[in-house]
Amino acid sequence: MRPVTETRAPPLSIGELSRLTGVHIETIRYYERVKMLPAPPRTTGGRRTYGAKHRRTLGFIRRARDLGFSLDQIRALLDLDGSGRASCAEVREIASHHLASVRAELADLARLEAVLSETIGQCTGDVTPICPVLDILDAERGA
């Protein structure tokens, strides 16, 4: 991510930042508390004011969360980018670990799909005391 310099655009309130990025206000405050989003300057009245860099960082965090990256992974990516020394090898390492997790989750979902498909296929739809779908959901009945 290329560095962003603050522009002369008027500062954004937390509500405006939330609306523009689609990130809830409480989530923005959380990202500030955990030091993923830099603390914004405040007005004399104590209100937070955000700039282009905050908006871009928050957009980066949101997109990374949408892609399933953990907060620790995102923090590492932000640290690499913020230093001006982002190593493609380091970024690749983080993304590769995430890809392995995604592939494992996909394999788990494929197994789940097969079990559910088979179980639903056994369901006759009749009124009966034996229901294959309920059986796999009820640990005591399925044991």
Short mmCIF file of N, CA and C in Angstrom, two decimals:
data_model
loop_
_atom_site.label_atom_id
_atom_site.label_comp_id
_atom_site.label_asym_id
_atom_site.label_seq_id
_atom_site.Cartn_x
_atom_site.Cartn_y
_atom_site.Cartn_z
N MET A 1 0.85 -1.16 0.00
CA MET A 1 0.00 0.00 0.00
C MET A 1 0.90 1.23 0.00
N ARG A 2 0.71 2.10 -0.98
CA ARG A 2 1.51 3.32 -1.06
C ARG A 2 1.17 4.26 0.09
N PRO A 3 2.16 5.00 0.58
CA PRO A 3 1.89 5.94 1.67
C PRO A 3 0.84 6.98 1.25
N VAL A 4 0.06 7.39 2.20
CA VAL A 4 -0.95 8.41 1.95
C VAL A 4 -0.55 9.64 2.73
N THR A 5 -0.52 10.77 2.04
CA THR A 5 -0.26 12.01 2.74
C THR A 5 -1.60 12.67 3.01
N GLU A 6 -1.64 13.36 4.10
CA GLU A 6 -2.89 14.04 4.46
C GLU A 6 -3.14 15.15 3.44
N THR A 7 -4.35 15.25 3.01
CA THR A 7 -4.72 16.29 2.07
C THR A 7 -5.37 17.44 2.83
N ARG A 8 -5.71 18.44 2.12
CA ARG A 8 -6.36 19.59 2.74
C ARG A 8 -7.87 19.37 2.83
N ALA A 9 -8.33 18.16 2.57
CA ALA A 9 -9.75 17.87 2.69
C ALA A 9 -10.17 18.06 4.13
N PRO A 10 -11.40 18.49 4.33
CA PRO A 10 -11.85 18.68 5.71
C PRO A 10 -11.81 17.36 6.48
N PRO A 11 -11.50 17.43 7.77
CA PRO A 11 -11.45 16.21 8.57
C PRO A 11 -12.84 15.56 8.66
N LEU A 12 -12.81 14.26 8.90
CA LEU A 12 -14.05 13.49 9.00
C LEU A 12 -14.37 13.22 10.47
N SER A 13 -15.65 13.25 10.77
CA SER A 13 -16.07 12.81 12.11
C SER A 13 -16.07 11.29 12.10
N ILE A 14 -16.17 10.69 13.27
CA ILE A 14 -16.21 9.23 13.35
C ILE A 14 -17.44 8.68 12.63
N GLY A 15 -18.54 9.41 12.69
CA GLY A 15 -19.75 8.98 11.99
C GLY A 15 -19.58 9.00 10.49
N GLU A 16 -18.93 10.05 9.98
CA GLU A 16 -18.67 10.13 8.53
C GLU A 16 -17.70 9.03 8.10
N LEU A 17 -16.68 8.79 8.90
CA LEU A 17 -15.72 7.74 8.60
C LEU A 17 -16.42 6.39 8.57
N SER A 18 -17.29 6.16 9.52
CA SER A 18 -18.07 4.93 9.58
C SER A 18 -18.91 4.76 8.33
N ARG A 19 -19.60 5.81 7.94
CA ARG A 19 -20.47 5.75 6.76
C ARG A 19 -19.67 5.50 5.49
N LEU A 20 -18.53 6.16 5.35
CA LEU A 20 -17.72 6.03 4.14
C LEU A 20 -17.06 4.66 4.02
N THR A 21 -16.72 4.05 5.14
CA THR A 21 -16.00 2.77 5.10
C THR A 21 -16.88 1.56 5.37
N GLY A 22 -18.07 1.80 5.92
CA GLY A 22 -18.94 0.68 6.26
C GLY A 22 -18.51 -0.04 7.53
N VAL A 23 -17.68 0.59 8.33
CA VAL A 23 -17.21 0.01 9.59
C VAL A 23 -17.96 0.70 10.73
N HIS A 24 -18.53 -0.08 11.62
CA HIS A 24 -19.29 0.47 12.74
C HIS A 24 -18.41 1.34 13.63
N ILE A 25 -19.02 2.33 14.22
CA ILE A 25 -18.31 3.28 15.08
C ILE A 25 -17.59 2.56 16.22
N GLU A 26 -18.26 1.62 16.87
CA GLU A 26 -17.61 0.90 17.99
C GLU A 26 -16.41 0.09 17.49
N THR A 27 -16.48 -0.41 16.26
CA THR A 27 -15.35 -1.16 15.70
C THR A 27 -14.18 -0.22 15.42
N ILE A 28 -14.48 0.97 14.95
CA ILE A 28 -13.42 1.96 14.73
C ILE A 28 -12.73 2.26 16.06
N ARG A 29 -13.51 2.48 17.09
CA ARG A 29 -12.93 2.76 18.42
C ARG A 29 -12.09 1.57 18.91
N TYR A 30 -12.58 0.36 18.63
CA TYR A 30 -11.83 -0.84 19.03
C TYR A 30 -10.48 -0.88 18.30
N TYR A 31 -10.48 -0.63 16.99
CA TYR A 31 -9.23 -0.65 16.23
C TYR A 31 -8.25 0.40 16.76
N GLU A 32 -8.78 1.51 17.25
CA GLU A 32 -7.91 2.52 17.87
C GLU A 32 -7.33 1.98 19.18
N ARG A 33 -8.17 1.37 20.00
CA ARG A 33 -7.72 0.84 21.30
C ARG A 33 -6.63 -0.20 21.14
N VAL A 34 -6.76 -1.06 20.11
CA VAL A 34 -5.77 -2.13 19.93
C VAL A 34 -4.62 -1.68 19.02
N LYS A 35 -4.57 -0.39 18.74
CA LYS A 35 -3.46 0.23 18.00
C LYS A 35 -3.34 -0.25 16.55
N MET A 36 -4.45 -0.62 15.94
CA MET A 36 -4.43 -0.95 14.51
C MET A 36 -4.71 0.29 13.67
N LEU A 37 -5.43 1.22 14.25
CA LEU A 37 -5.75 2.49 13.60
C LEU A 37 -5.15 3.57 14.47
N PRO A 38 -4.34 4.46 13.88
CA PRO A 38 -3.71 5.50 14.69
C PRO A 38 -4.75 6.37 15.39
N ALA A 39 -4.44 6.76 16.59
CA ALA A 39 -5.33 7.65 17.33
C ALA A 39 -5.45 8.96 16.56
N PRO A 40 -6.67 9.41 16.34
CA PRO A 40 -6.85 10.65 15.58
C PRO A 40 -6.67 11.87 16.46
N PRO A 41 -6.37 13.00 15.83
CA PRO A 41 -6.35 14.22 16.62
C PRO A 41 -7.77 14.56 17.07
N ARG A 42 -7.86 15.39 18.07
CA ARG A 42 -9.17 15.77 18.60
C ARG A 42 -9.35 17.28 18.51
N THR A 43 -10.59 17.64 18.39
CA THR A 43 -10.91 19.07 18.40
C THR A 43 -10.78 19.59 19.82
N THR A 44 -10.89 20.90 19.98
CA THR A 44 -10.82 21.47 21.33
C THR A 44 -11.97 20.95 22.18
N GLY A 45 -13.06 20.54 21.52
CA GLY A 45 -14.19 19.97 22.24
C GLY A 45 -14.03 18.48 22.53
N GLY A 46 -12.92 17.89 22.09
CA GLY A 46 -12.65 16.48 22.37
C GLY A 46 -13.16 15.50 21.32
N ARG A 47 -13.70 15.99 20.22
CA ARG A 47 -14.21 15.08 19.18
C ARG A 47 -13.07 14.60 18.29
N ARG A 48 -13.12 13.33 17.94
CA ARG A 48 -12.11 12.76 17.06
C ARG A 48 -12.29 13.34 15.65
N THR A 49 -11.16 13.59 14.98
CA THR A 49 -11.21 14.01 13.58
C THR A 49 -10.27 13.12 12.78
N TYR A 50 -10.78 12.58 11.70
CA TYR A 50 -10.04 11.61 10.90
C TYR A 50 -9.69 12.19 9.55
N GLY A 51 -8.58 11.72 9.01
CA GLY A 51 -8.13 12.17 7.70
C GLY A 51 -8.09 11.03 6.70
N ALA A 52 -7.49 11.32 5.55
CA ALA A 52 -7.41 10.36 4.45
C ALA A 52 -6.63 9.10 4.85
N LYS A 53 -5.59 9.28 5.65
CA LYS A 53 -4.80 8.12 6.07
C LYS A 53 -5.63 7.18 6.94
N HIS A 54 -6.42 7.73 7.84
CA HIS A 54 -7.30 6.90 8.67
C HIS A 54 -8.29 6.14 7.80
N ARG A 55 -8.87 6.85 6.84
CA ARG A 55 -9.85 6.23 5.96
C ARG A 55 -9.22 5.09 5.16
N ARG A 56 -8.03 5.32 4.65
CA ARG A 56 -7.36 4.29 3.85
C ARG A 56 -6.97 3.08 4.71
N THR A 57 -6.44 3.34 5.89
CA THR A 57 -6.06 2.25 6.79
C THR A 57 -7.28 1.44 7.19
N LEU A 58 -8.36 2.13 7.52
CA LEU A 58 -9.59 1.44 7.90
C LEU A 58 -10.14 0.61 6.74
N GLY A 59 -10.05 1.15 5.53
CA GLY A 59 -10.47 0.39 4.34
C GLY A 59 -9.62 -0.86 4.15
N PHE A 60 -8.32 -0.74 4.40
CA PHE A 60 -7.41 -1.88 4.30
C PHE A 60 -7.80 -2.95 5.32
N ILE A 61 -8.04 -2.51 6.56
CA ILE A 61 -8.43 -3.45 7.62
C ILE A 61 -9.73 -4.15 7.26
N ARG A 62 -10.70 -3.38 6.81
CA ARG A 62 -12.00 -3.97 6.47
C ARG A 62 -11.86 -5.00 5.36
N ARG A 63 -11.12 -4.66 4.31
CA ARG A 63 -10.96 -5.60 3.19
C ARG A 63 -10.23 -6.86 3.65
N ALA A 64 -9.21 -6.70 4.46
CA ALA A 64 -8.48 -7.86 4.97
C ALA A 64 -9.39 -8.73 5.84
N ARG A 65 -10.23 -8.11 6.67
CA ARG A 65 -11.20 -8.88 7.48
C ARG A 65 -12.19 -9.60 6.58
N ASP A 66 -12.66 -8.92 5.53
CA ASP A 66 -13.58 -9.55 4.57
C ASP A 66 -12.95 -10.79 3.95
N LEU A 67 -11.64 -10.77 3.77
CA LEU A 67 -10.92 -11.91 3.18
C LEU A 67 -10.53 -12.95 4.23
N GLY A 68 -10.91 -12.69 5.49
CA GLY A 68 -10.70 -13.68 6.54
C GLY A 68 -9.38 -13.61 7.28
N PHE A 69 -8.60 -12.58 7.03
CA PHE A 69 -7.34 -12.45 7.77
C PHE A 69 -7.64 -12.16 9.23
N SER A 70 -6.83 -12.73 10.11
CA SER A 70 -7.00 -12.48 11.54
C SER A 70 -6.48 -11.08 11.88
N LEU A 71 -6.85 -10.59 13.05
CA LEU A 71 -6.37 -9.28 13.48
C LEU A 71 -4.84 -9.27 13.61
N ASP A 72 -4.27 -10.36 14.09
CA ASP A 72 -2.81 -10.42 14.21
C ASP A 72 -2.15 -10.38 12.83
N GLN A 73 -2.73 -11.08 11.86
CA GLN A 73 -2.18 -11.05 10.50
C GLN A 73 -2.29 -9.64 9.91
N ILE A 74 -3.42 -9.00 10.12
CA ILE A 74 -3.61 -7.65 9.59
C ILE A 74 -2.64 -6.69 10.26
N ARG A 75 -2.47 -6.83 11.57
CA ARG A 75 -1.52 -5.97 12.28
C ARG A 75 -0.11 -6.15 11.70
N ALA A 76 0.28 -7.38 11.43
CA ALA A 76 1.60 -7.63 10.84
C ALA A 76 1.71 -6.99 9.46
N LEU A 77 0.65 -7.10 8.66
CA LEU A 77 0.66 -6.49 7.33
C LEU A 77 0.74 -4.97 7.42
N LEU A 78 0.00 -4.39 8.35
CA LEU A 78 0.05 -2.95 8.54
C LEU A 78 1.43 -2.50 9.02
N ASP A 79 2.03 -3.28 9.92
CA ASP A 79 3.36 -2.95 10.41
C ASP A 79 4.38 -2.98 9.27
N LEU A 80 4.25 -3.97 8.40
CA LEU A 80 5.18 -4.05 7.26
C LEU A 80 5.00 -2.86 6.34
N ASP A 81 3.75 -2.51 6.07
CA ASP A 81 3.49 -1.41 5.16
C ASP A 81 3.88 -0.07 5.76
N GLY A 82 3.60 0.12 7.03
CA GLY A 82 3.86 1.40 7.67
C GLY A 82 5.33 1.73 7.82
N SER A 83 6.15 0.71 7.77
CA SER A 83 7.58 0.94 7.97
C SER A 83 8.27 1.45 6.72
N GLY A 84 7.61 1.32 5.58
CA GLY A 84 8.25 1.70 4.33
C GLY A 84 9.25 0.66 3.85
N ARG A 85 9.25 -0.49 4.51
CA ARG A 85 10.18 -1.55 4.15
C ARG A 85 9.43 -2.85 3.89
N ALA A 86 8.22 -2.74 3.38
CA ALA A 86 7.40 -3.93 3.16
C ALA A 86 8.14 -4.92 2.26
N SER A 87 8.38 -6.09 2.81
CA SER A 87 9.05 -7.14 2.08
C SER A 87 7.98 -8.05 1.48
N CYS A 88 8.04 -8.21 0.18
CA CYS A 88 7.08 -9.09 -0.48
C CYS A 88 7.18 -10.51 0.11
N ALA A 89 8.36 -10.92 0.49
CA ALA A 89 8.53 -12.26 1.06
C ALA A 89 7.79 -12.38 2.38
N GLU A 90 7.84 -11.34 3.20
CA GLU A 90 7.14 -11.38 4.49
C GLU A 90 5.62 -11.34 4.29
N VAL A 91 5.17 -10.51 3.37
CA VAL A 91 3.75 -10.45 3.06
C VAL A 91 3.29 -11.78 2.50
N ARG A 92 4.10 -12.36 1.63
CA ARG A 92 3.77 -13.66 1.03
C ARG A 92 3.65 -14.73 2.10
N GLU A 93 4.52 -14.71 3.09
CA GLU A 93 4.49 -15.69 4.18
C GLU A 93 3.16 -15.60 4.94
N ILE A 94 2.75 -14.40 5.27
CA ILE A 94 1.48 -14.21 5.99
C ILE A 94 0.32 -14.70 5.13
N ALA A 95 0.31 -14.31 3.85
CA ALA A 95 -0.77 -14.72 2.95
C ALA A 95 -0.76 -16.22 2.73
N SER A 96 0.41 -16.84 2.67
CA SER A 96 0.49 -18.29 2.48
C SER A 96 -0.09 -19.05 3.66
N HIS A 97 0.19 -18.58 4.87
CA HIS A 97 -0.40 -19.22 6.06
C HIS A 97 -1.91 -19.09 6.04
N HIS A 98 -2.38 -17.92 5.62
CA HIS A 98 -3.83 -17.71 5.55
C HIS A 98 -4.44 -18.61 4.48
N LEU A 99 -3.78 -18.74 3.35
CA LEU A 99 -4.27 -19.61 2.28
C LEU A 99 -4.37 -21.06 2.76
N ALA A 100 -3.40 -21.52 3.51
CA ALA A 100 -3.44 -22.88 4.05
C ALA A 100 -4.65 -23.05 4.97
N SER A 101 -4.94 -22.04 5.77
CA SER A 101 -6.12 -22.10 6.66
C SER A 101 -7.41 -22.12 5.85
N VAL A 102 -7.47 -21.31 4.81
CA VAL A 102 -8.66 -21.27 3.95
C VAL A 102 -8.86 -22.63 3.29
N ARG A 103 -7.79 -23.23 2.79
CA ARG A 103 -7.90 -24.54 2.14
C ARG A 103 -8.36 -25.61 3.13
N ALA A 104 -7.86 -25.57 4.35
CA ALA A 104 -8.29 -26.53 5.37
C ALA A 104 -9.77 -26.34 5.69
N GLU A 105 -10.20 -25.10 5.78
CA GLU A 105 -11.61 -24.83 6.05
C GLU A 105 -12.49 -25.31 4.89
N LEU A 106 -12.03 -25.10 3.67
CA LEU A 106 -12.78 -25.59 2.50
C LEU A 106 -12.90 -27.11 2.52
N ALA A 107 -11.84 -27.80 2.91
CA ALA A 107 -11.89 -29.27 2.99
C ALA A 107 -12.89 -29.69 4.06
N ASP A 108 -12.89 -28.99 5.20
CA ASP A 108 -13.87 -29.29 6.26
C ASP A 108 -15.29 -29.06 5.76
N LEU A 109 -15.49 -27.97 5.04
CA LEU A 109 -16.82 -27.67 4.50
C LEU A 109 -17.26 -28.71 3.47
N ALA A 110 -16.33 -29.20 2.67
CA ALA A 110 -16.67 -30.23 1.69
C ALA A 110 -17.11 -31.51 2.39
N ARG A 111 -16.41 -31.88 3.49
CA ARG A 111 -16.81 -33.05 4.26
C ARG A 111 -18.19 -32.84 4.88
N LEU A 112 -18.43 -31.66 5.40
CA LEU A 112 -19.72 -31.33 5.98
C LEU A 112 -20.82 -31.41 4.92
N GLU A 113 -20.54 -30.88 3.75
CA GLU A 113 -21.52 -30.92 2.66
C GLU A 113 -21.87 -32.36 2.31
N ALA A 114 -20.89 -33.23 2.26
CA ALA A 114 -21.13 -34.63 1.93
C ALA A 114 -21.99 -35.31 2.99
N VAL A 115 -21.70 -35.06 4.26
CA VAL A 115 -22.48 -35.66 5.34
C VAL A 115 -23.92 -35.16 5.30
N LEU A 116 -24.09 -33.85 5.15
CA LEU A 116 -25.43 -33.30 5.11
C LEU A 116 -26.21 -33.78 3.88
N SER A 117 -25.55 -33.83 2.75
CA SER A 117 -26.21 -34.29 1.53
C SER A 117 -26.67 -35.73 1.67
N GLU A 118 -25.81 -36.58 2.19
CA GLU A 118 -26.15 -37.99 2.39
C GLU A 118 -27.30 -38.13 3.39
N THR A 119 -27.23 -37.37 4.47
CA THR A 119 -28.26 -37.45 5.51
C THR A 119 -29.61 -36.97 4.98
N ILE A 120 -29.60 -35.86 4.28
CA ILE A 120 -30.85 -35.35 3.71
C ILE A 120 -31.41 -36.33 2.69
N GLY A 121 -30.53 -36.99 1.96
CA GLY A 121 -30.96 -38.00 1.00
C GLY A 121 -31.66 -39.18 1.65
N GLN A 122 -31.35 -39.45 2.91
CA GLN A 122 -31.98 -40.55 3.65
C GLN A 122 -33.35 -40.15 4.21
N CYS A 123 -33.65 -38.87 4.19
CA CYS A 123 -34.89 -38.37 4.77
C CYS A 123 -36.04 -38.62 3.79
N THR A 124 -37.06 -39.32 4.26
CA THR A 124 -38.20 -39.65 3.41
C THR A 124 -39.23 -38.54 3.37
N GLY A 125 -39.22 -37.68 4.34
CA GLY A 125 -40.20 -36.61 4.40
C GLY A 125 -41.51 -37.04 5.05
N ASP A 126 -41.59 -38.31 5.40
CA ASP A 126 -42.80 -38.82 6.05
C ASP A 126 -42.79 -38.47 7.54
N VAL A 127 -43.95 -38.61 8.15
CA VAL A 127 -44.04 -38.47 9.61
C VAL A 127 -43.56 -39.79 10.19
N THR A 128 -42.47 -39.72 10.93
CA THR A 128 -41.87 -40.93 11.48
C THR A 128 -41.08 -40.57 12.73
N PRO A 129 -40.93 -41.49 13.66
CA PRO A 129 -40.14 -41.19 14.85
C PRO A 129 -38.63 -41.17 14.56
N ILE A 130 -38.24 -41.63 13.41
CA ILE A 130 -36.82 -41.68 13.06
C ILE A 130 -36.55 -40.66 11.95
N CYS A 131 -35.69 -39.70 12.25
CA CYS A 131 -35.34 -38.66 11.27
C CYS A 131 -33.82 -38.59 11.19
N PRO A 132 -33.24 -38.92 10.05
CA PRO A 132 -31.78 -38.91 9.92
C PRO A 132 -31.15 -37.54 10.20
N VAL A 133 -31.83 -36.48 9.80
CA VAL A 133 -31.26 -35.14 10.03
C VAL A 133 -31.22 -34.84 11.52
N LEU A 134 -32.31 -35.11 12.23
CA LEU A 134 -32.33 -34.89 13.67
C LEU A 134 -31.34 -35.79 14.37
N ASP A 135 -31.17 -37.00 13.86
CA ASP A 135 -30.23 -37.93 14.48
C ASP A 135 -28.79 -37.40 14.45
N ILE A 136 -28.37 -36.79 13.36
CA ILE A 136 -26.97 -36.30 13.34
C ILE A 136 -26.81 -35.03 14.17
N LEU A 137 -27.91 -34.32 14.43
CA LEU A 137 -27.83 -33.13 15.26
C LEU A 137 -27.92 -33.42 16.75
N ASP A 138 -28.59 -34.53 17.09
CA ASP A 138 -28.78 -34.90 18.49
C ASP A 138 -27.69 -35.89 18.88
N ALA A 139 -26.74 -35.42 19.65
CA ALA A 139 -25.59 -36.26 20.02
C ALA A 139 -26.03 -37.52 20.75
N GLU A 140 -27.03 -37.41 21.61
CA GLU A 140 -27.48 -38.60 22.36
C GLU A 140 -28.21 -39.58 21.46
N ARG A 141 -29.01 -39.07 20.54
CA ARG A 141 -29.76 -39.95 19.64
C ARG A 141 -28.84 -40.58 18.61
N GLY A 142 -27.83 -39.82 18.17
CA GLY A 142 -26.92 -40.33 17.14
C GLY A 142 -25.84 -41.24 17.67
N ALA A 143 -25.68 -41.30 18.98
CA ALA A 143 -24.59 -42.11 19.57
C ALA A 143 -24.94 -43.57 19.62
#
